[in-house]
Coordinates of C-alpha atoms in Angstrom, one line a residue:
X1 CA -17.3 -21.7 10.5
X2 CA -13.7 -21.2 11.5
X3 CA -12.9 -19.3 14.8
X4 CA -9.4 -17.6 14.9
X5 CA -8.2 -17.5 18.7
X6 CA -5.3 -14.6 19.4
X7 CA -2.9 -16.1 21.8
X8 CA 0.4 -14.9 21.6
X9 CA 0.5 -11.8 23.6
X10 CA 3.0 -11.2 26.5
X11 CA 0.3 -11.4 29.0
X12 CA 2.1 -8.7 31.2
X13 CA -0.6 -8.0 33.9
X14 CA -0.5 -12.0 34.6
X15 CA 3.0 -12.6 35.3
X16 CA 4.3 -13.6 38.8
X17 CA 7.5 -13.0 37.9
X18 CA 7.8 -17.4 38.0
X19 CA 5.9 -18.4 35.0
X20 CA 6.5 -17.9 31.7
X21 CA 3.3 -18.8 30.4
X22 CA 1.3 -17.2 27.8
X23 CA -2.1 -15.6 29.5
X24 CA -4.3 -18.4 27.7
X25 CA -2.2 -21.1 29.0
X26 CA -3.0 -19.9 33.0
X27 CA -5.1 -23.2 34.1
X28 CA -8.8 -22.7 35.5
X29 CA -9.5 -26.1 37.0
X30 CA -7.5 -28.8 35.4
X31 CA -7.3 -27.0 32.0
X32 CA -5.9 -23.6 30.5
X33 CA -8.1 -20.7 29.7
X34 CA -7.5 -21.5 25.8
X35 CA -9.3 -24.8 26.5
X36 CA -12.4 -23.3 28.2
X37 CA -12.5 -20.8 25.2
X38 CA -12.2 -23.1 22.6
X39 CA -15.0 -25.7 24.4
X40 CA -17.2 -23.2 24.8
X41 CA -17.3 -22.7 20.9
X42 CA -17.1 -26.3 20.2
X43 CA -20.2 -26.6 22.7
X44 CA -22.1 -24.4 19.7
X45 CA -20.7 -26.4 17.4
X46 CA -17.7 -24.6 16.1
X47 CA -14.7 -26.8 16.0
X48 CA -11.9 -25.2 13.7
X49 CA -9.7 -23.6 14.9
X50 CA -6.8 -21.0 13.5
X51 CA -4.6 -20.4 16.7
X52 CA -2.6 -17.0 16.3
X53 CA 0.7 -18.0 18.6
X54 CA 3.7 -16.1 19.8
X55 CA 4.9 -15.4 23.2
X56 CA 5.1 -19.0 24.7
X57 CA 4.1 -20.7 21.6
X58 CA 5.7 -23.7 22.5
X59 CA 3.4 -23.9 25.7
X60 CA 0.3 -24.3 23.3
X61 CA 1.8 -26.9 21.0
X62 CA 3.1 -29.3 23.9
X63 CA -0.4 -28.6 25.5
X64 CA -2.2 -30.2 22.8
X65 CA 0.7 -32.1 21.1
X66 CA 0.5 -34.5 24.4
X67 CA -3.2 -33.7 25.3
X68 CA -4.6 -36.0 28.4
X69 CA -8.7 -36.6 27.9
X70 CA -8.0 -38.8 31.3
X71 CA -7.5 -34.8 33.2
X72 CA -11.5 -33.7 32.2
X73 CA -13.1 -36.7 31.3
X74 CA -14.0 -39.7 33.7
X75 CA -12.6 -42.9 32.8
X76 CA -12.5 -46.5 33.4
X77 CA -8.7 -48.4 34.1
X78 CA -9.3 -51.9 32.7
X79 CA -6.4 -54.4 33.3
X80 CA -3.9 -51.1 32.3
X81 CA -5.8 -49.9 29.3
X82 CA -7.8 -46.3 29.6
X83 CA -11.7 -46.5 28.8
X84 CA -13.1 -42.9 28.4
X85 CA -16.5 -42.6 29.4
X86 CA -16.3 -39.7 27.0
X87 CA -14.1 -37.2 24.7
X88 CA -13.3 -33.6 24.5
X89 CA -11.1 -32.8 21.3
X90 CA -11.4 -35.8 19.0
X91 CA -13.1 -33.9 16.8
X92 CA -11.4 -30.7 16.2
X93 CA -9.6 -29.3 14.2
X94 CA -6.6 -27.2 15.3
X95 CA -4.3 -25.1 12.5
X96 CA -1.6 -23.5 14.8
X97 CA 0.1 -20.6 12.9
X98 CA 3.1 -18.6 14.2
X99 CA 2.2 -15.4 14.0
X100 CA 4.7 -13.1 15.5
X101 CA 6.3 -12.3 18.5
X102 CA 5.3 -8.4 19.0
X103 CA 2.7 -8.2 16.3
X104 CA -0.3 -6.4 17.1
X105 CA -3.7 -8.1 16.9
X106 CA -4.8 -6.8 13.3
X107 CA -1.2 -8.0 12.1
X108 CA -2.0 -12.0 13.9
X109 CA -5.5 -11.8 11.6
X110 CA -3.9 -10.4 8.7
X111 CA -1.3 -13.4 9.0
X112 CA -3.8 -15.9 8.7
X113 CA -5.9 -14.4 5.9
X114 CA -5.6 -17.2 3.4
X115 CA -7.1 -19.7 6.1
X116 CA -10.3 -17.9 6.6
X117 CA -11.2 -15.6 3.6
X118 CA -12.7 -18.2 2.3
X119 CA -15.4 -18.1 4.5
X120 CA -18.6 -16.5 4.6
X121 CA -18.0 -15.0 8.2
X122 CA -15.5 -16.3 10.9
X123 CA -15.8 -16.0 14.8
X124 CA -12.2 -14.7 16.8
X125 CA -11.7 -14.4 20.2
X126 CA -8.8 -13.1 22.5
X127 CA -8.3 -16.6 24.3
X128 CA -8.9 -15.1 27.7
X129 CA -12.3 -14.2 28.6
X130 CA -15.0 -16.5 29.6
X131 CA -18.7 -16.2 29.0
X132 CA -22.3 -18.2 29.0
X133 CA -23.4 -15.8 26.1
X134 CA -25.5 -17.6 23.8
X135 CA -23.4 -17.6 20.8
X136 CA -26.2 -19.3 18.3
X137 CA -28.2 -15.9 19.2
X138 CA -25.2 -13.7 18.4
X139 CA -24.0 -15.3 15.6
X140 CA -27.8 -15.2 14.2
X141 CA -28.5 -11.6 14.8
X142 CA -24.7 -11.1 13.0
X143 CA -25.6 -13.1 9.6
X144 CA -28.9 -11.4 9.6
X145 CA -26.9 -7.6 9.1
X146 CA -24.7 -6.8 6.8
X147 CA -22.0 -6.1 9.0
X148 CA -18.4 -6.3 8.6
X149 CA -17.7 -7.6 12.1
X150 CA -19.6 -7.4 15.3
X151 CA -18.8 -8.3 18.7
X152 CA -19.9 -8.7 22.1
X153 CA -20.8 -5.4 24.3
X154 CA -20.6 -5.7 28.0
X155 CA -20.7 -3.3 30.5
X156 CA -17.5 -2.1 32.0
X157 CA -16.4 -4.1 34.7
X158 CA -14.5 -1.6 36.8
X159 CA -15.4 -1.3 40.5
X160 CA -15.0 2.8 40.9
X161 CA -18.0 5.2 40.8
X162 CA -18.6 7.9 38.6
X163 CA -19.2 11.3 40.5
X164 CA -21.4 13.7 38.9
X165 CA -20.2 17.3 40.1
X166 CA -22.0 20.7 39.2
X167 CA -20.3 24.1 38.9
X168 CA -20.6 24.9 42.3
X169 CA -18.6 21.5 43.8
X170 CA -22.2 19.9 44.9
X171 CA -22.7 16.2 44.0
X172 CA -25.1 15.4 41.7
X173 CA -25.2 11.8 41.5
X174 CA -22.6 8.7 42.3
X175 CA -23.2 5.7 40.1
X176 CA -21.1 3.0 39.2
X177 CA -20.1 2.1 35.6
X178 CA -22.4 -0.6 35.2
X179 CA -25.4 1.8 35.7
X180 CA -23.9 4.3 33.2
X181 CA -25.1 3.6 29.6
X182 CA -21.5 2.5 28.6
X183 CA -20.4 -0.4 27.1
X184 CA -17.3 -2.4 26.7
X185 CA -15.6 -4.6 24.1
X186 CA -16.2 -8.0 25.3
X187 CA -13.6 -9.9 23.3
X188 CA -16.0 -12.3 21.3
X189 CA -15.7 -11.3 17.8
X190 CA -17.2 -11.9 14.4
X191 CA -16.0 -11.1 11.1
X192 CA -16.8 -11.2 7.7
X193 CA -14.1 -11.9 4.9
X194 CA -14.6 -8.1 3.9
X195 CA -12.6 -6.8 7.0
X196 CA -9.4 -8.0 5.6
X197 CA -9.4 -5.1 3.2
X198 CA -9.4 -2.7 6.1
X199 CA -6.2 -4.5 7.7
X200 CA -2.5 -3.1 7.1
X201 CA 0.7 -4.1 8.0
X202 CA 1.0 -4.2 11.6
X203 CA -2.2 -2.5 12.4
X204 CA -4.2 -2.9 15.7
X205 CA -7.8 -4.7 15.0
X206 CA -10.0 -2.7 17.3
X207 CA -8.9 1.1 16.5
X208 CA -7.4 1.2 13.3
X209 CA -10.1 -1.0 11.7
X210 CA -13.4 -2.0 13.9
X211 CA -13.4 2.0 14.9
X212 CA -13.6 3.0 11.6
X213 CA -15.8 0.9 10.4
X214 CA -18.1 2.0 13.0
X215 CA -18.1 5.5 12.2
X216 CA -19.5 3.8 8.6
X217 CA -21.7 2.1 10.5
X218 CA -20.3 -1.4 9.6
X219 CA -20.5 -3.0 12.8
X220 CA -22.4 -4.6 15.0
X221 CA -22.6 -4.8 18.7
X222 CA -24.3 -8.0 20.9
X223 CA -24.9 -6.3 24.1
X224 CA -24.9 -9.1 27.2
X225 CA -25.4 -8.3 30.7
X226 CA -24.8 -12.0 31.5
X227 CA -21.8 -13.8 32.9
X228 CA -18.6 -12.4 31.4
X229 CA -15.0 -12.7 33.2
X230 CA -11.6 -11.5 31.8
X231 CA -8.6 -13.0 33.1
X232 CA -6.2 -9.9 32.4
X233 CA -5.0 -10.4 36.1
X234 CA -3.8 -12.9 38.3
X235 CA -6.7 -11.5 40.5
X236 CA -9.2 -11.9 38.0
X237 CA -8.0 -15.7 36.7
X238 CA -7.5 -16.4 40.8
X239 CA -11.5 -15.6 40.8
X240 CA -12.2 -17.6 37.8
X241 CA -10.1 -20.5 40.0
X242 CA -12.1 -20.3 43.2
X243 CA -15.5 -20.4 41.2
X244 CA -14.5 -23.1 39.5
X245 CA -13.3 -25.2 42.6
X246 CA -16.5 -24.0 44.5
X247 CA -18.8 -25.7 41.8
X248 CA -20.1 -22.4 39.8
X249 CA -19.1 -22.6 36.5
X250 CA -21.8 -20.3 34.4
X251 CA -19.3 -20.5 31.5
X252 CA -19.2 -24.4 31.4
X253 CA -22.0 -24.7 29.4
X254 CA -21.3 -28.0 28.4
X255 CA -21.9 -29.7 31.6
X256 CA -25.6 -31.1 32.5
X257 CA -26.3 -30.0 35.8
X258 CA -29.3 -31.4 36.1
X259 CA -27.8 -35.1 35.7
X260 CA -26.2 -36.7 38.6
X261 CA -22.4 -37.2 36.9
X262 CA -22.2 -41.2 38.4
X263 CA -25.6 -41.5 36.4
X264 CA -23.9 -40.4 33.7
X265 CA -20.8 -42.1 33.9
X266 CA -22.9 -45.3 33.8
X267 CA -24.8 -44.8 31.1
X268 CA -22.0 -43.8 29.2
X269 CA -19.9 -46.7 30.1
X270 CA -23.1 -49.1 29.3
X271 CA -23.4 -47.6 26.2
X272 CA -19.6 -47.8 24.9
X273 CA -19.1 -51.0 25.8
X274 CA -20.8 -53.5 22.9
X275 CA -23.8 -56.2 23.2
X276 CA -22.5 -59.7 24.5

């Protein structure tokens, strides 16, 4: 199963007027929010990838044109040559498409048609939200309906309150927006090959063709009240940052916290190294 990643937007709300770096290329830890992304899915499994570039493009390529396993991965330095004591992309499978400079996000899908219609369903994702969802679940619960697309509902993250006022001025009730029953689009998408006759030229993906395929009742949403983080802000991806250097990462799924990482590096260095 392919998963299309959008990452060519302008990624306004995360300039500092210094960078010119596209949103998904803002580093958490040692790596970009596109890598996080993408490990997550490969961590399920899912290890084709469709990249929808544009703003910054070149950013992406070099990224993974001249990708370092040495920066996430521990290693051994034997006499000048690099042993990893393990591997991150070896086996994906990366199809990077220019997509457009300004083109809306229904126009990026629309773009890549021929490289997923082909498919039985296909996963997309924004390239700038991180999660510990589990994605087997949602993908089940998805190929079980008869869907066009689905995605991820979350509850909206905003802070402010919502102030319930009668006709007289009294307060009725102050709750926040995570106690209201409202929920938000969480950026995880899935898709069947179906949508792409609902996508015209330079269309927007959620309202001109996941809204009305709602009102048909053609999607499908995977409500989570689990760990979910945008990084549409330099606040928000300066958040992600401190968790990461303090040791939570909910969204790293992929690490085994329960095994002590020298332990690990052992046994993976006993194991790659052959019988004498």
């Amino acid at each position: 199963m392919k998963v299309v990643l959008f990452c060519g937007g302008y990624g306004m709300r995360m300039r500092d007027g210094v960078s010119d770096l596209p949103k998904p290329m803002h580093q958490v830890g040692p790596r970009p929010l596109i890598w996080h992304v993408m490990r997550y899915y490969a961590h399920f499994g899912y290890t084709d990838f469709v990249l929808c570039l544009g703003y910054g493009a070149h950013h992406i390529k070099d990224f993974f044109l001249n990708y370092d396993e040495t920066a996430s991965n521990d290693f051994v330095l034997h006499r000048g040559e690099v042993e990893l004591l393990a591997r991150d992309i070896q086996d994906w499978n990366i199809t990077f498409v220019h997509t457009g400079l300004d083109s809306p996000i229904g126009e990026r899908l629309r773009r890549v048609r021929s490289l997923v219609e082909g498919e039985e369903m296909f996963l997309a994702n924004y390239a700038d939200v991180l999660t510990d969802a589990p994605l087997d679940d949602m993908v089940a619960k998805f190929q079980a309906s008869d869907a066009v697309g689905g995605l991820m509902a979350v509850p909206p993250q905003s802070a402010f309150h919502c102030v319930d006022v009668g006709e007289d001025g009294v307060i009725d009730s102050i709750s926040s927006l995570q106690q209201l029953p409202l929920w938000e689009n969480g950026g995880y998408l899935m898709f069947r090959p179906e949508v792409f006759d609902h996508l015209t030229k330079g269309c927007d993906l959620i309202e001109d063709v996941c809204a009305p395929l709602a009102k048909q009742g053609r999607m499908l949403a995977y409500r989570y009240r689990g760990f979910w983080q945008p990084a549409d802000t330099v606040k928000e991806r300066t958040a992600l940052e401190a968790a990461y250097q303090g040791g939570t990462r909910p969204w790293m799924l992929w690490e085994a916290p329960d095994r002590d990482p020298l332990q690990a590096a052992i046994a993976a260095l006993q194991d790659a190294r052959p019988e004498r």
